[in-house]
Structures are given as C-alpha cells and as structure tokens.
C-alpha cells in the first residue's frame, strides 16, 4: 500500500584525480558507477571497496562513497562476531569510515558525510556531527544539524539547543530550529517558541515550522500574533501550528486567516478551524459562516477542497452552511462532490444520513466509508450497504475501514475477502481478520499461515505482508522460527518486515538481512543513461507538467520512472490522491493508492530537499517504491531524508499542479520530449508563489497586495529618449488594458515596467494615460465577463487602444525593451 507521504555530484573532479578514458562529468568511469549502483541495490557493504574509495585522491569519489554508505549503512551492520545479529557494540556499516571522512579537506565530502551519518543513525556518529555542526563550513554545518535531529535519543539536547539558540552559524541555526520537532518534547518546543519573536524572517519561519509539527500550547498567543506576519511562510506555519494546538481561544485568529491573501495560509487556516471545531464545536459562530462559504467558492482549488470538512462542522449548527454543503455535494466539481459526501457522512451520518444523495459515485462511497469509520451508530450500516458494490475499489474500502472494535461483529464482511482473488482486497481482509479478539488463537494462526502460503504467488506482496504481520503479532511457539525463515526470502520487503517484527515483537537483536536479492538490471546501462540530463513531460487533460529528472542524485529511481513511462505504464492513470498545500500523487494504474509494477526498488535518499515542486517516490515503508510518485505543492522539510527525490517541476506548477484535483487524468508521460531546464528556472519554481486574486484592480490595490511590484518598478530604468517619444505620441483617447495573473512570474516581471513608464510620463512630461488592471485566474478564462472577446491566452497581456481601436498588444514578454514595444504600438 503506497502512502505518504543543489545537485549532489558536482561536474568537476579534483586536479589530482588520475585520468580515465571513460570518465563521466563527475569523475567516474561507467564501470565504477555500475559497481556502486549494484552495491546500493543489494545494500551490500564491501569493506575493501569502501576503504579504497575513502582514500581516493579524487574528492567526487569520496563524496560518492559517502552517499552510497548513506543508502547501505541503515540496512547493514558490521557483524564482528559473525552470529548474524547486531549485538551491543556492533556498528552500522560504514560509520567508522564516515567518521574518518568528517575531517576531509573537501567541503562537498564533509557535507555528504554529515548527511550519511544522519541517514544511518548510529549514535557513534554523534560526536563527529556535533563537530561539523559547530564548524565554519556552513553547508556541512547545516547538513550536520539536520543529521543530529535524526538521532534525538542519542544527542545531548543541551548541545542541540545551543545550536538552535545561536551557536550554529548562518543558516545552520535556522536548520536547527526547523527540526526541533523531531525531539518530540516540550523542552524542544520551548526553544522554538523563544525564536518566534526574532526580527529575522528565516528564524521566525523555521521556529513556526517546528511548532507546526508538534502541538505546544504555551506558544499559542505568540503564534496568534504571527498570523498577521508580513512574511507569507511565517503565516503559513503559524496557522498550522495553531491547528496542532486546536485551542478554542485561537478561533478568531484562524477565521481571520481563512481570509488571508495567500491560498496556503487560507488552506492551513481552514484545516486548523476544523481541528478546533472537533474539540469544541461551540466556538463556531454564525458570523463566521460567510467567510467559510467564501472559502468554498475560492479561486484556488486547494482552498475549496480544504473548506469542505470545515463547512461540515459549521453545517451542524448553522443552516446557511448546511445549505452550501448540500450544494457542494450536488453541484461541485468531481473532487468537491467526493469530499462533500465524506463531510456529510462524518457530520450527519448518524443524525441525518438521508442528506447524502441517493446515487453516489465510487469515490464518493469511499469518502463515506472513510468518514463512517468514526460513527457511533451507522458506521456498520454504511459498510453493509456498500459490501456488495460492483466496484472493487468500494468493496476494498468496506473491509479496510472496519475499525478494530467492530472487527468481530463484522466478521461476515471480512471472511469472504480472505478468499478474494485480488491481493489488495485479500490483504485488507487479512489485516482486519488479524485484529479479531474473538477468533480462537489456534484457528487464527492456521488461517494466517494458509493465507501467507497462498499469497506467495501473488504479483503484489500486500496480502503476504499482512499475513506475516498478523502472525508476528500472535504469541505461539513457532513464531520466531517462522520469522527467521523469512530472513533469506526472495522478496527484500518480506525480509525487512520479518526483521522488524523480530525486534519489535520478540524484543531480540536485529538480524542481518543483507545483501538483498535484486532484479536483473544492467547497471552499466543505467550509469550510462544517468550521465546526461533527462526530462519528463506529464501530459494531462488539464495541461502539461514539465519535469527535470535528477539522474545524478537518484539514477536507479529516475531510470525506473523513465522506463515505465516508455512502456506507457502511466497512460490513462490519474492523480488519485491530492492533499491541498501538500502533494498530488499519481502513478497507480489501480487508482486506489495500492497499485504498482509488481516489484519494489531500493530508496535512493539524497541531499535534495523537499521544496515546492519536488518529485518524490511514494512509499509504504523503506525500499517499497515502484511506480507511484508525488509532487509537492509547498516546502515539506519533514520528508527530507525519508523519500527519494528524483526530479523537479520545471514548468506547469502554478497552472497545472496547483490546480490538479483528485481524479485528474494523465494521458501519457513522455521522456526527453523537451530541453532540460536551466538551474534558474528550477529555482524560480521553488519560490513561494504569489497570491492569486481575481477581478478588476486598481494600481493601489496591486501594490498593496504585491508590494514587490513597487520595488521592482522603482528599480526599472527605461530608455529616457524612448519615454520622451512616448510622451509626444500620446493622444487623449489612448488607454491600456492590463490582463495579469497576480500569481504569475511573467506578470511580476513586466507589469512593474509599465508602472515605472507611467510614473515617468506623469512626473517628467506631465502626460497621463488611462490604465485598467484585470487579475485573471490560472486558466486565463475568468472572470468570464472581463475576458469575453479578448482572446487572452497568456499573462501578462497589455492591450493598447486608441478610440476603442486595438493598436497592438504585448503578450507575456516584450520583443525588445518594454518601452520600445509600447512606442511601436502607438505608431501603428
């Protein structure tokens, strides 16, 4: 079951590196890289190779070694007494070599070492990480701070807190604040709360982020103040943090934030309001209803989606909200109708289930079943109602949503699933059956053993893993022997799950399960392919998403994605999971978040970060990736170091990714259809997007909403002679209509130029020209009454009129200087 969820290798090799006729841009031969890929794939620690590369004169070799050990080390250990178990004092593979490399003269090697020690998580690396975190190398210090946060039980908190309070230089302090949540203590949260009052924007932002990941009530009042912070991301995280706390006292601040100018803030505020309402619905005032209804009609699809469950809480108390919720389930978009069905079931499923439409789509039924799991009275009724549904998706959720306390009462729904041909349905049934308290233990063991044997021939391993976990949770004489028999299984995921159960259920030392068996792969071909940059274009009915793949950072993962695309595996799939202000997830031909290619690939965790527009692999545990992928709407630092990043969005973020709804169709994915994006293009995508506004605007409103327009305008230096010619060419009936996207980088670049020219015409030449500004949605088709007959395909579009006759237009980018194009239109 797939859930959620600067290039590492530099182009130049050290001057001391020995020449190699087949050297690739980052300093390796194909044979060398193929060997590394094979070791990573098998999670195999080769001491001779590791020592050889640790002493290699070429820094990129040492850096590549550190990255490889980051992938091998968490799964293999140095079995000094050769008993097959990790005993006290035995270290994870590669840790000692990495500690030695922490003093490497090359900063890129030191950064990679810090990253690797964090991924491996062996406490033996703490001292080396503390030294790097306190050093003058800012990049290595930042990686070391993040790595330390991954070892919270082994790091002296006073040492880490000192880094967060200012002992760490530059951005390393901000990094230390960001990951305080991993220590999961009030002591750590208090350090973050201290930093909320900082005048430095990144410090406030990261402190608020840490508090958004863990509830800390004493910070509530400070966080409420930050809901008006001038920095967008501070407001985004402050609102999310208030949602974690879910205190009724914050409701006024959250309702105001639901009207924030930025959709990410509005989205987080609506989620936070729902969390407060779940604790105390009495805080939901009638006067707030118009704002919540406005959110349900927002221009941003994520805001609309996030509003629906919140609307459900208000609907239980206020009739206008209930009316709007019923309108959503009847007349909203496909995704909104699905979410509204779930909201009605959650909030009215016991009191008034007749509010649900009589005819529901399959995904509406899924949302109802998910919501019904928490119902006291009618949960079982809904499950029984849909048990015979013709759609496998629905029947699968009927079983999967049965809560633990209802398992024995609803065993009649579960038992047929144990014999189902579909391994996902069977896996859900096995999981629920294993939760039975009434089933005799011996019969349960026999049934689960039979299920495990039968599932060995399945294409997907879901049913088998469910049976193994069920057997691991039973206390019987043969449990340890059974689990140990799986440690040499041909499925690497089965090996890992069995080892986990030996540790968790039997409280025994972790057994060695590596080297892992792997599929037959031509590693040299992968290494050769990864030499060059590659792109992927997701063709959707909604538009195109252009991706730059990262084969240097994740060669096997990027190659697997490209191969599946070439095989047309993704054709006619959907983005089956969308979480506003988090991710869109696709790549599942089953469209139920459980599908895959029938095999799993190893994770290739790398030093890329989950900023906006990152392409990651969806997982249901370590090394379970296959075909499902996700794209992040916004920064998600908690995913860093846990999910492979294999690419970045180069184009289509605002117009497609941000607007994608659950169920939007992928027509196909084409590899290398377009040129690789420049680094600047990828960096631009990662920036916080501008707010989306719609409708007629004045210049004053534009600058109030987008203050950067004023500074960009002031910085623009048009050609004074051309401005003078424009002034002499102006006629009384001249006017300009500006069609812009407030969210669009092209508008942000070009509109300030016009504003500067207009200022100079007035200030230096005493001439005025009429301007009208129209902010459009991302489709460029709305508001319909403003664009009717205008043929606006791109923004920004500047249309020049004289006596109501169109003289010309500048579309998105001028052909030359903005003022030159403006003058050319006037002269026609």
Coordinates of N, CA and C in Angstrom, one line a residue, residues 545-661:
X545 N 2.8 19.2 -17.3 CA 3.8 19.4 -16.2 C 5.1 18.9 -16.8
X546 N 6.1 19.8 -16.9 CA 7.4 19.5 -17.4 C 8.3 19.3 -16.2
X547 N 9.0 18.2 -16.2 CA 9.9 17.8 -15.1 C 11.3 17.7 -15.6
X548 N 12.3 18.2 -14.7 CA 13.7 17.8 -14.9 C 14.0 16.7 -14.0
X549 N 14.4 15.6 -14.5 CA 14.8 14.4 -13.7 C 16.2 14.7 -13.1
X550 N 16.5 13.9 -12.1 CA 17.8 14.1 -11.4 C 18.5 12.8 -11.4
X551 N 19.0 12.3 -12.5 CA 19.6 11.0 -12.6 C 20.9 10.9 -11.8
X552 N 21.6 12.1 -11.6 CA 22.9 12.0 -10.8 C 22.5 11.7 -9.3
X553 N 21.4 12.3 -8.9 CA 21.0 12.1 -7.5 C 20.3 10.8 -7.2
X554 N 19.5 10.3 -8.2 CA 18.7 9.1 -8.0 C 18.7 8.3 -9.3
X555 N 19.9 7.7 -9.7 CA 19.9 7.1 -11.0 C 19.0 6.0 -11.2
X556 N 18.9 5.0 -10.3 CA 18.0 3.9 -10.4 C 16.6 4.3 -10.4
X557 N 16.2 5.2 -9.6 CA 14.9 5.7 -9.4 C 14.4 6.4 -10.7
X558 N 15.2 7.4 -11.1 CA 14.9 8.1 -12.3 C 14.8 7.2 -13.5
X559 N 15.8 6.3 -13.6 CA 15.8 5.3 -14.7 C 14.5 4.5 -14.7
X560 N 14.1 4.0 -13.6 CA 12.9 3.2 -13.4 C 11.7 4.0 -13.9
X561 N 11.6 5.2 -13.4 CA 10.5 6.1 -13.8 C 10.4 6.3 -15.3
X562 N 11.6 6.5 -15.9 CA 11.7 6.7 -17.4 C 11.3 5.4 -18.1
X563 N 11.8 4.3 -17.6 CA 11.4 3.0 -18.3 C 9.9 2.7 -18.2
X564 N 9.3 3.0 -17.1 CA 7.9 2.8 -17.0 C 7.1 3.7 -18.0
X565 N 7.6 4.9 -18.1 CA 7.0 5.9 -19.0 C 7.1 5.4 -20.4
X566 N 8.3 4.9 -20.8 CA 8.5 4.5 -22.2 C 7.6 3.2 -22.5
X567 N 7.3 2.5 -21.4 CA 6.4 1.3 -21.6 C 5.0 1.7 -21.6
X568 N 4.7 3.0 -21.5 CA 3.3 3.5 -21.4 C 2.5 3.1 -20.2
X569 N 3.3 2.8 -19.2 CA 2.7 2.3 -17.9 C 1.8 3.3 -17.3
X570 N 2.1 4.6 -17.4 CA 1.3 5.7 -16.8 C 0.2 6.2 -17.6
X571 N 0.0 5.7 -18.9 CA -1.0 6.1 -19.7 C -2.4 5.9 -19.1
X572 N -3.2 6.9 -19.2 CA -4.6 6.8 -18.7 C -4.7 6.5 -17.2
X573 N -3.7 6.9 -16.4 CA -3.8 6.8 -15.0 C -4.4 8.1 -14.5
X574 N -4.4 8.3 -13.2 CA -4.9 9.6 -12.6 C -4.0 10.0 -11.5
X575 N -4.2 11.3 -11.1 CA -3.6 11.7 -9.8 C -4.7 11.3 -8.8
X576 N -4.5 10.1 -8.2 CA -5.6 9.6 -7.3 C -5.6 10.1 -5.9
X577 N -4.6 10.9 -5.5 CA -4.5 11.4 -4.2 C -4.1 12.9 -4.3
X578 N -4.8 13.8 -3.8 CA -4.4 15.2 -3.7 C -4.7 15.7 -2.3
X579 N -3.7 16.3 -1.7 CA -3.9 16.9 -0.4 C -3.5 18.3 -0.5
X580 N -4.4 19.3 -0.3 CA -4.1 20.7 -0.6 C -2.9 21.2 0.2
X581 N -2.1 22.0 -0.4 CA -0.9 22.5 0.2 C 0.1 21.4 0.7
X582 N 0.0 20.3 0.1 CA 0.9 19.2 0.4 C 1.4 18.5 -0.9
X583 N 0.6 17.6 -1.4 CA 1.1 16.9 -2.6 C -0.1 16.5 -3.5
X584 N 0.3 16.3 -4.8 CA -0.5 15.5 -5.7 C 0.2 14.2 -6.0
X585 N -0.5 13.1 -6.0 CA 0.2 11.8 -6.1 C -0.5 11.0 -7.2
X586 N 0.4 10.4 -8.1 CA -0.1 9.6 -9.2 C 0.7 8.3 -9.4
X587 N 0.6 7.7 -10.6 CA 1.4 6.6 -10.9 C 0.8 5.2 -10.6
X588 N -0.5 5.2 -10.3 CA -1.1 4.0 -9.8 C -2.2 3.6 -10.8
X589 N -2.0 2.5 -11.6 CA -3.0 2.1 -12.6 C -4.3 1.6 -12.0
X590 N -4.2 1.2 -10.7 CA -5.4 0.8 -10.0 C -6.3 2.0 -9.5
X591 N -5.6 3.1 -9.4 CA -6.3 4.3 -9.0 C -6.9 4.2 -7.5
X592 N -6.2 3.5 -6.7 CA -6.6 3.3 -5.3 C -5.5 3.5 -4.3
X593 N -4.3 3.9 -4.7 CA -3.1 4.1 -3.9 C -2.4 2.8 -3.5
X594 N -2.8 1.7 -4.2 CA -2.2 0.4 -3.8 C -1.5 -0.2 -5.0
X595 N -1.6 0.3 -6.2 CA -1.0 -0.3 -7.4 C 0.4 -0.1 -7.5
X596 N 1.1 -1.0 -8.3 CA 2.5 -0.8 -8.6 C 2.9 -1.8 -9.7
X597 N 4.1 -1.8 -10.1 CA 4.6 -2.6 -11.2 C 4.8 -4.0 -10.9
X598 N 4.7 -4.5 -9.6 CA 4.9 -5.8 -9.3 C 6.3 -6.1 -8.7
X599 N 7.0 -5.0 -8.5 CA 8.3 -5.1 -7.9 C 8.6 -3.9 -7.1
X600 N 9.6 -3.9 -6.2 CA 9.9 -2.7 -5.4 C 11.4 -2.4 -5.7
X601 N 11.7 -1.1 -5.7 CA 13.0 -0.6 -5.9 C 13.6 -0.1 -4.6
X602 N 14.9 0.0 -4.5 CA 15.5 0.5 -3.3 C 15.4 2.0 -3.3
X603 N 15.3 2.6 -2.1 CA 15.3 4.0 -2.0 C 16.7 4.6 -2.3
X604 N 16.7 5.7 -2.9 CA 18.0 6.5 -3.2 C 17.9 7.8 -2.5
X605 N 17.8 7.8 -1.2 CA 17.7 9.1 -0.4 C 18.9 9.9 -0.8
X606 N 18.7 11.2 -1.0 CA 19.8 12.1 -1.4 C 19.7 13.4 -0.7
X607 N 20.6 14.3 -1.0 CA 20.7 15.6 -0.3 C 19.8 16.7 -0.9
X608 N 19.0 16.3 -1.9 CA 18.0 17.2 -2.4 C 16.9 17.5 -1.3
X609 N 16.3 18.6 -1.4 CA 15.3 19.0 -0.3 C 13.9 19.1 -0.9
X610 N 12.9 18.8 -0.1 CA 11.5 18.9 -0.5 C 11.0 20.3 -0.4
X611 N 11.5 21.1 -1.4 CA 10.9 22.4 -1.6 C 9.7 22.3 -2.5
X612 N 9.1 23.4 -2.9 CA 8.0 23.4 -3.8 C 8.4 22.8 -5.1
X613 N 7.5 21.9 -5.7 CA 7.8 21.3 -7.0 C 8.8 20.2 -7.0
X614 N 9.0 19.5 -5.9 CA 9.9 18.3 -5.8 C 9.1 17.1 -6.3
X615 N 9.7 16.2 -7.0 CA 9.1 15.0 -7.5 C 9.7 13.9 -6.6
X616 N 8.9 13.2 -5.9 CA 9.3 12.2 -5.0 C 8.6 10.8 -5.2
X617 N 9.2 9.8 -4.7 CA 8.7 8.4 -4.8 C 7.8 8.1 -3.5
X618 N 6.6 7.7 -3.8 CA 5.7 7.3 -2.7 C 6.1 6.0 -2.1
X619 N 5.9 5.8 -0.8 CA 6.4 4.6 -0.2 C 5.3 4.1 0.8
X620 N 5.4 2.8 1.2 CA 4.6 2.3 2.3 C 5.6 1.7 3.4
X621 N 6.9 2.2 3.3 CA 7.9 1.7 4.2 C 9.2 1.8 3.4
X622 N 10.3 1.6 4.1 CA 11.6 1.7 3.4 C 11.7 0.7 2.2
X623 N 12.2 1.2 1.1 CA 12.5 0.4 -0.1 C 11.3 -0.3 -0.7
X624 N 10.1 0.4 -0.7 CA 8.9 -0.1 -1.2 C 8.4 0.7 -2.5
X625 N 9.3 1.6 -3.0 CA 8.9 2.3 -4.2 C 8.7 1.5 -5.4
X626 N 8.0 2.0 -6.4 CA 7.8 1.2 -7.6 C 7.4 2.2 -8.7
X627 N 6.1 2.6 -8.7 CA 5.7 3.5 -9.8 C 5.0 4.7 -9.3
X628 N 4.5 4.7 -8.0 CA 3.8 5.9 -7.5 C 4.7 7.0 -7.2
X629 N 4.3 8.2 -7.6 CA 5.2 9.4 -7.4 C 4.3 10.5 -6.9
X630 N 4.9 11.5 -6.3 CA 4.1 12.7 -5.9 C 4.9 14.0 -6.2
X631 N 4.2 15.1 -6.2 CA 4.8 16.4 -6.5 C 4.3 17.3 -5.3
X632 N 5.3 18.0 -4.7 CA 4.9 18.8 -3.5 C 4.4 20.2 -4.0
X633 N 3.3 20.6 -3.4 CA 2.8 21.9 -3.6 C 3.7 23.0 -2.9
X634 N 4.2 22.7 -1.8 CA 4.9 23.7 -0.9 C 6.0 22.9 -0.2
X635 N 6.9 23.7 0.4 CA 8.0 23.0 1.1 C 7.5 22.0 2.2
X636 N 8.2 20.9 2.2 CA 7.8 19.8 3.2 C 9.1 19.2 3.8
X637 N 9.7 20.0 4.7 CA 11.0 19.5 5.2 C 11.0 18.2 6.0
X638 N 9.8 17.9 6.5 CA 9.8 16.6 7.3 C 9.9 15.4 6.4
X639 N 9.8 15.6 5.1 CA 10.1 14.5 4.1 C 11.5 14.3 3.8
X640 N 12.3 15.4 4.0 CA 13.7 15.3 3.7 C 14.4 14.1 4.3
X641 N 15.2 13.4 3.6 CA 15.9 12.2 4.1 C 15.0 11.0 4.3
X642 N 13.8 11.0 3.9 CA 12.9 9.9 4.1 C 12.3 9.3 2.8
X643 N 12.3 10.2 1.8 CA 11.7 9.8 0.5 C 12.6 10.3 -0.6
X644 N 12.8 9.4 -1.6 CA 13.7 9.7 -2.7 C 13.2 10.9 -3.5
X645 N 14.0 11.9 -3.8 CA 13.7 12.9 -4.8 C 14.3 12.6 -6.1
X646 N 13.5 12.4 -7.1 CA 14.1 12.0 -8.4 C 13.9 13.1 -9.5
X647 N 13.3 14.3 -9.2 CA 13.1 15.3 -10.2 C 12.5 16.5 -9.6
X648 N 12.4 17.5 -10.4 CA 11.8 18.8 -10.0 C 10.9 19.3 -11.2
X649 N 9.8 20.0 -10.8 CA 9.0 20.7 -11.8 C 9.7 21.8 -12.4
X650 N 9.8 21.9 -13.7 CA 10.4 23.0 -14.5 C 9.4 23.9 -15.0
X651 N 8.1 23.4 -15.3 CA 7.1 24.3 -15.8 C 5.7 23.6 -15.5
X652 N 4.7 24.4 -15.4 CA 3.4 23.9 -15.1 C 3.0 23.8 -13.7
X653 N 3.8 24.4 -12.8 CA 3.5 24.3 -11.4 C 2.2 25.1 -11.0
X654 N 2.2 26.4 -11.4 CA 1.0 27.2 -11.0 C -0.2 26.9 -11.8
X655 N 0.0 26.6 -13.1 CA -1.2 26.4 -14.0 C -1.7 25.0 -14.0
X656 N -1.0 24.1 -13.5 CA -1.4 22.7 -13.6 C -1.4 22.0 -12.2
X657 N -0.1 21.9 -11.7 CA 0.0 21.2 -10.4 C -0.9 21.8 -9.3
X658 N -0.8 23.1 -9.2 CA -1.6 23.8 -8.1 C -3.1 23.6 -8.3
X659 N -3.5 23.4 -9.6 CA -5.0 23.3 -9.9 C -5.5 21.8 -10.0
X660 N -4.6 20.9 -9.9 CA -5.0 19.5 -10.1 C -5.9 19.0 -8.9
X661 N -6.9 18.3 -9.3 CA -7.9 17.8 -8.4 C -7.8 16.2 -8.4

